[in-house]
XYZ file of C-alpha atoms in Angstrom:
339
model
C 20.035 6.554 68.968
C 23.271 7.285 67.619
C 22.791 3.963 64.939
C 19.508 5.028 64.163
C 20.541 8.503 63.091
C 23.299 7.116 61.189
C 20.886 4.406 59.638
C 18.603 7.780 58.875
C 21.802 9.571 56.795
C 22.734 6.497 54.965
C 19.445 5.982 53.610
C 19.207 9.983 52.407
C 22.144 9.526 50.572
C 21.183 6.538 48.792
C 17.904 7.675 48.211
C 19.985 11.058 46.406
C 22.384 9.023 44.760
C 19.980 6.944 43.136
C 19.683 7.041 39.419
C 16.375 7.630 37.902
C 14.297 4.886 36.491
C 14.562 5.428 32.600
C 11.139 7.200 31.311
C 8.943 5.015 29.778
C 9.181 4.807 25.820
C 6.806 6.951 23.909
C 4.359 4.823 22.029
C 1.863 5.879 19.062
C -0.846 3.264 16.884
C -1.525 3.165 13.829
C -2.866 0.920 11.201
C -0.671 -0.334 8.341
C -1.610 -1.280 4.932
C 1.963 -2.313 3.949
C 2.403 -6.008 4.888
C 4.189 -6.483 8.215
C 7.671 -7.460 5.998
C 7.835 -3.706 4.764
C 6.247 -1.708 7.712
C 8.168 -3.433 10.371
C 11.681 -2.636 9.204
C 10.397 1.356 8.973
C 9.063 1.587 12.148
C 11.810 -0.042 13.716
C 14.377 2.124 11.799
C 11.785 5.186 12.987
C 12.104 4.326 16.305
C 16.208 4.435 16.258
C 15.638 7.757 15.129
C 13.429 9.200 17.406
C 12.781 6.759 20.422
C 9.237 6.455 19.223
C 7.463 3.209 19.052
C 5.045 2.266 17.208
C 2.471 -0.569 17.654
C 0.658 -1.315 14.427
C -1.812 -3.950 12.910
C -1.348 -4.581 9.439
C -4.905 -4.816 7.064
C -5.343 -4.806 3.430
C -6.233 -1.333 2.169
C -10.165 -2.073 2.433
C -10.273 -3.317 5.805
C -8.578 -0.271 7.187
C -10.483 2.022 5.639
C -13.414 0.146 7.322
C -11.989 -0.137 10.794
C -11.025 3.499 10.904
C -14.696 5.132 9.553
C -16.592 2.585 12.338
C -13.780 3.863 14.775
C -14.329 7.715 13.926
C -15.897 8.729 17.407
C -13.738 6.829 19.243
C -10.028 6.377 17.163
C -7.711 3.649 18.248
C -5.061 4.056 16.038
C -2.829 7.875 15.394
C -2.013 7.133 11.797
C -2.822 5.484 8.606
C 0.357 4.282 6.773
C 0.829 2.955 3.470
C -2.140 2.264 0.977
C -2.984 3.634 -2.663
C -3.951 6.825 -2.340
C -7.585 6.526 -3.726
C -7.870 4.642 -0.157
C -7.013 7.799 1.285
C -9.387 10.100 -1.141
C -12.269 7.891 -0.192
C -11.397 7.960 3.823
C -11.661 12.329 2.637
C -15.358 11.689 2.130
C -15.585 10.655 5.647
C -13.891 13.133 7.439
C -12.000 10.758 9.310
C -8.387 12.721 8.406
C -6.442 15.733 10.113
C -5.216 17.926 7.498
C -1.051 18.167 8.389
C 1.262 19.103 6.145
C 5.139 18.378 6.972
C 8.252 20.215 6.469
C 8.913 18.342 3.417
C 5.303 19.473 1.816
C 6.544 22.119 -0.326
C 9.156 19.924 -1.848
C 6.685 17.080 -2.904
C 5.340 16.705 -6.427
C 1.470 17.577 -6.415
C 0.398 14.551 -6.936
C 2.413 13.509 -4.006
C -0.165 15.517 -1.599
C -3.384 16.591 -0.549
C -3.745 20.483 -1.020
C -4.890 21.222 2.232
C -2.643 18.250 4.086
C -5.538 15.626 4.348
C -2.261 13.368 3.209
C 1.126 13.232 1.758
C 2.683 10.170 -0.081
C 5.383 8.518 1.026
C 6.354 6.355 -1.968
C 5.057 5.289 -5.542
C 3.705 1.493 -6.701
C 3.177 1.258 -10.399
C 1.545 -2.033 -11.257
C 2.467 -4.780 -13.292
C 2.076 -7.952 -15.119
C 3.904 -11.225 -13.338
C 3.675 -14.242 -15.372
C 5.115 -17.631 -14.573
C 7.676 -18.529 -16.979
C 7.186 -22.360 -17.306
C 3.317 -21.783 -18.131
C 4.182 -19.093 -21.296
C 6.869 -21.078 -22.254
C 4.330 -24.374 -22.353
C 1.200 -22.598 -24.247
C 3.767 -21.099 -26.317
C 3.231 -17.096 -25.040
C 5.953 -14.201 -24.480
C 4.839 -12.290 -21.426
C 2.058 -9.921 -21.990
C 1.934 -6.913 -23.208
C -1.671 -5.493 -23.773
C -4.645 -6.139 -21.769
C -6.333 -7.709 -24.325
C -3.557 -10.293 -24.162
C -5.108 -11.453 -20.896
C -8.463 -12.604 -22.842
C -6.131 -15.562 -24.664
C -8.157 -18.839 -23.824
C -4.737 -20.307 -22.542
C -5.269 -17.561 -19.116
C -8.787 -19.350 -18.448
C -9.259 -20.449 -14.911
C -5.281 -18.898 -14.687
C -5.191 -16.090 -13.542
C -5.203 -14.632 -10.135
C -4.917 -10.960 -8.790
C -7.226 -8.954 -5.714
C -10.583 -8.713 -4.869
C -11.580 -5.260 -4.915
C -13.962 -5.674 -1.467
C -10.767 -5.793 0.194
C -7.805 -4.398 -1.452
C -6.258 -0.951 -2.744
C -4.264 -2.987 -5.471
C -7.373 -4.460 -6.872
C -9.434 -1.137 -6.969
C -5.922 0.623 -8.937
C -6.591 -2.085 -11.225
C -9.868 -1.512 -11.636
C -9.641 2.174 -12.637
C -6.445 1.866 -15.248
C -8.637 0.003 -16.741
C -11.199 2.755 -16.077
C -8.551 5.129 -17.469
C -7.412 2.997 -20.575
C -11.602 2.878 -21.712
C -11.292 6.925 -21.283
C -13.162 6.410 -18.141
C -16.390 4.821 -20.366
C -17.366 2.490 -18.271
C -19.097 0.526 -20.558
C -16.268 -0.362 -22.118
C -14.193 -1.268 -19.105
C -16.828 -3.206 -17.816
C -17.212 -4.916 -20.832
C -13.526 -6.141 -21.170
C -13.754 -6.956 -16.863
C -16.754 -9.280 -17.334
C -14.383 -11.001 -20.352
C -11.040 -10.845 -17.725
C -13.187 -12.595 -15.428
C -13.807 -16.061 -17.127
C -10.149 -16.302 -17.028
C -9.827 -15.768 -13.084
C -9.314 -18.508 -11.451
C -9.204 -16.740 -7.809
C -9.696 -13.517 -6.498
C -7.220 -12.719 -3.029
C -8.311 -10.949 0.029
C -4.293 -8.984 0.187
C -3.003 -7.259 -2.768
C -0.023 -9.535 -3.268
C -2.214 -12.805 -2.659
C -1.638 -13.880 -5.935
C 2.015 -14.140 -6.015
C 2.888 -16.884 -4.745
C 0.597 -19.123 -7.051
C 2.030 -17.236 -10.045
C 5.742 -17.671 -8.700
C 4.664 -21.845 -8.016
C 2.915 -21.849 -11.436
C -0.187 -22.497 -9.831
C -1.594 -19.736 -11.540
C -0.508 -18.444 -14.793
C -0.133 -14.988 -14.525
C -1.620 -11.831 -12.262
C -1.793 -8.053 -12.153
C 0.145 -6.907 -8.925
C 1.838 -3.526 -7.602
C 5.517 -4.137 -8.904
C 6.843 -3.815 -5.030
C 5.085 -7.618 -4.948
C 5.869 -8.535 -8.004
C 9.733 -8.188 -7.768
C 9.977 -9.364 -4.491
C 8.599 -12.265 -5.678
C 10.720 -12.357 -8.737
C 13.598 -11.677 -5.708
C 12.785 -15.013 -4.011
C 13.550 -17.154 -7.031
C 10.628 -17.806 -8.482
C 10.693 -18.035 -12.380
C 8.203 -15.342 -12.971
C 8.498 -12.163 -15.862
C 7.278 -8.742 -15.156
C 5.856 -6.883 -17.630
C 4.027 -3.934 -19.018
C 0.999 -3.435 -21.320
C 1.488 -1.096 -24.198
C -2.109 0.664 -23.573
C -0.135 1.963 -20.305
C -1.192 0.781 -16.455
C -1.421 2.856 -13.323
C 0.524 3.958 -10.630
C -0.842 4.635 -7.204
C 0.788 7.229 -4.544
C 1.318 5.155 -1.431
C 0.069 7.841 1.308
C -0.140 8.649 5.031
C -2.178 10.344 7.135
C -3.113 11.745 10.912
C -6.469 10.630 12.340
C -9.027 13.005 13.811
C -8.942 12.285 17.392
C -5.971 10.497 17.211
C -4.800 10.063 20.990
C -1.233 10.659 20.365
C -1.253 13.526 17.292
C 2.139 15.017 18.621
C 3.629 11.463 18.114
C 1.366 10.856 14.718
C 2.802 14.030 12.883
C 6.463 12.854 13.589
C 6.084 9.576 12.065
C 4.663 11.727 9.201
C 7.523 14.195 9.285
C 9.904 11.033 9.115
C 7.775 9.069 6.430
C 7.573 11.877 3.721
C 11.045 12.629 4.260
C 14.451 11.583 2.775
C 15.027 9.846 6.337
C 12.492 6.718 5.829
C 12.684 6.628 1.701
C 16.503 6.321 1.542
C 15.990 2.877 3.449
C 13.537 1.127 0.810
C 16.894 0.136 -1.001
C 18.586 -0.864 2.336
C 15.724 -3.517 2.718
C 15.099 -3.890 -1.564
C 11.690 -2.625 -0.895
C 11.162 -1.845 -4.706
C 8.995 1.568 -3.914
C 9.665 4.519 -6.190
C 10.662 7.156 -3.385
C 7.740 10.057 -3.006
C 10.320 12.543 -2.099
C 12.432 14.425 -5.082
C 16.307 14.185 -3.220
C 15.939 10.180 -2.846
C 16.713 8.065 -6.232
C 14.995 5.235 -7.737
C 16.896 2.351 -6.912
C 18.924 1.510 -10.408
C 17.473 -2.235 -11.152
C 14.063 -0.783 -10.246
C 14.395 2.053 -12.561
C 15.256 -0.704 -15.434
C 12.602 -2.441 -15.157
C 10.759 0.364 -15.417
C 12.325 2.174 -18.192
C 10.093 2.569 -21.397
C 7.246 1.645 -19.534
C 3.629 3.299 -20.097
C 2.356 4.610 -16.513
C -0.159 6.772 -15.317
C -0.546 8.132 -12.062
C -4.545 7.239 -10.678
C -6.501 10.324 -10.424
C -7.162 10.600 -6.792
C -10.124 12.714 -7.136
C -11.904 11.325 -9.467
C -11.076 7.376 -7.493
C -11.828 9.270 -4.467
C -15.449 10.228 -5.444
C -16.362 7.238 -7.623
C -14.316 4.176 -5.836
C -17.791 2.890 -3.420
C -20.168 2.752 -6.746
C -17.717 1.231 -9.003
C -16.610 -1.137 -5.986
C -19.788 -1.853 -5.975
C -20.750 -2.423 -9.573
C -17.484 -4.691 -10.099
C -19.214 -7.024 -6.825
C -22.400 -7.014 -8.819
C -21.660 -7.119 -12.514
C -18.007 -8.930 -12.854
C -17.067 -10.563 -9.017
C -20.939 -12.244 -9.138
C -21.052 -12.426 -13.104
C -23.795 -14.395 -14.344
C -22.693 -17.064 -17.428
């Protein structure tokens, strides 16, 4: 008896000595437009900070607008991160958004937000030119520096940038040119269905293309310049460059889904995105994104190439409203174009 009371009090104290098993770590989904090479280090770097995970599956800016309208009664994911904004202003129209605005909202340019919180930007992705150097140098070019300078017979079967069925970058493109044409759509569908007999491919991802520039595969391309210099980064003998008519910028945005299981969780990854704390580590990783917030500075060889540059930030609202029909009519009238 007496070992079996003794056996009792040894396991009581072990039993209240026992540390306790280490709570399991909290997890949120989203979906990523940013490829995996620039989402993963943020997320990891977000979960330092907070002991949040987050599991995410990266899609080009089409696709996960898709997934998350055909998941809208049922979400899977907490958050949609990184994407041109007119991605975002077309998800509006769907109601597929939870308005939340973050401490940093009243500190963030208007462009930089949705008025009532359906989004806030967490960075800014002008686009560019990216030529290969070999192929100018060969038909005797300099880099160009108008659109019309894309139309030179030396680009046919050339060029390569996004399809707009699938990508953010793509439908940017499509509306500078909108923008350049004073939004006449005549024009700018004119001067796409001339751009077109020099494409040689049209990529699913927005950065597709730049590889086959960088190999000289491909002459030249229209990318966001976070692609472009990356590639330049790797070693590839590419030039970046600007036309003189100006180009657009997009807002790269984030937002909380409507239903999302895990909003709590969603809204601090948003507090940490739009925030000094995620933008000061684009430069740690030489992710060549202008910053979103007003404290964190462009990164000094970014800001050179872009210096004298004409940009224009893409109206979200009028993208927003008009980005399925003129999707649509670039399919019909310049992807499917009829010699």
């Amino acid at each position: 008896m007496r070992r079996l009371v003794m056996l009792g009090l040894a396991i009581l104290v072990v039993t209240w000595t026992a540390p306790a098993a280490a709570p399991a770590a909290e997890t949120l989904n989203a979906y990523s437009i940013w490829p995996e090479n620039w989402a993963r280090p943020m997320f990891e770097e977000f979960e330092k900070a907070t002991g949040v995970k987050v599991n995410f599956v990266r899609f080009s800016s089409g696709e996960a607008l898709a997934r998350v309208i055909a998941e809208k009664n049922n979400p899977r994911v907490d958050v949609l991160f990184g994407g041109p904004v007119e991605t975002f202003a077309a998800g509006i129209k769907e109601g597929i958004f939870e308005p939340y605005k973050p401490p940093t909202f009243g500190v963030l340019p208007a462009r930089f937000k949705h008025p009532e919180g359906q989004w806030v930007a967490i960075a800014d992705d002008p686009l560019v030119f990216m030529s290969n150097n070999k192929f100018l140098k060969e038909n005797n070019l300099k880099p160009p520096a108008s659109w019309e300078d894309l139309l030179h017979p030396a680009y046919k079967n050339m060029l390569q940038m996004a399809d707009a069925r699938t990508s953010g970058t793509a439908v940017t493109r499509i509306f500078s040119i909108l923008e350049v044409n004073s939004r006449d759509e005549t024009k700018a569908f004119d001067y796409l269905k001339k751009k077109r007999r020099n494409v040689q491919l049209y990529t699913k991802s927005g950065g597709g293309g730049t590889l086959p520039v960088g190999l000289g595969q491909a002459g030249a391309g229209i990318f966001f310049i976070v692609d472009a210099l990356d590639t330049k980064a790797k070693g590839y003998d590419v030039s970046v460059s600007f036309p003189k008519e100006g180009i657009g910028t997009a807002a790269e945005a984030i937002a909380l889904i409507k239903g999302a299981k895990n909003p709590a969780l969603g809204k601090k990854l948003i507090d940490w995105a739009a925030s000094p704390a995620m933008q000061l580590h684009f430069a740690k990783y030489k992710i060549n994104f202008v910053p979103a917030h007003p404290d964190v500075k462009i990164e000094p060889s970014l800001a050179e190439v872009l210096a004298g540059a004409k940009i224009f930030p893409i109206d979200d609202l009028y993208a927003g409203a008009n980005r399925k029909r003129v999707v649509e009519r670039w399919v019909n009238e310049v992807l499917n174009l009829k010699e």
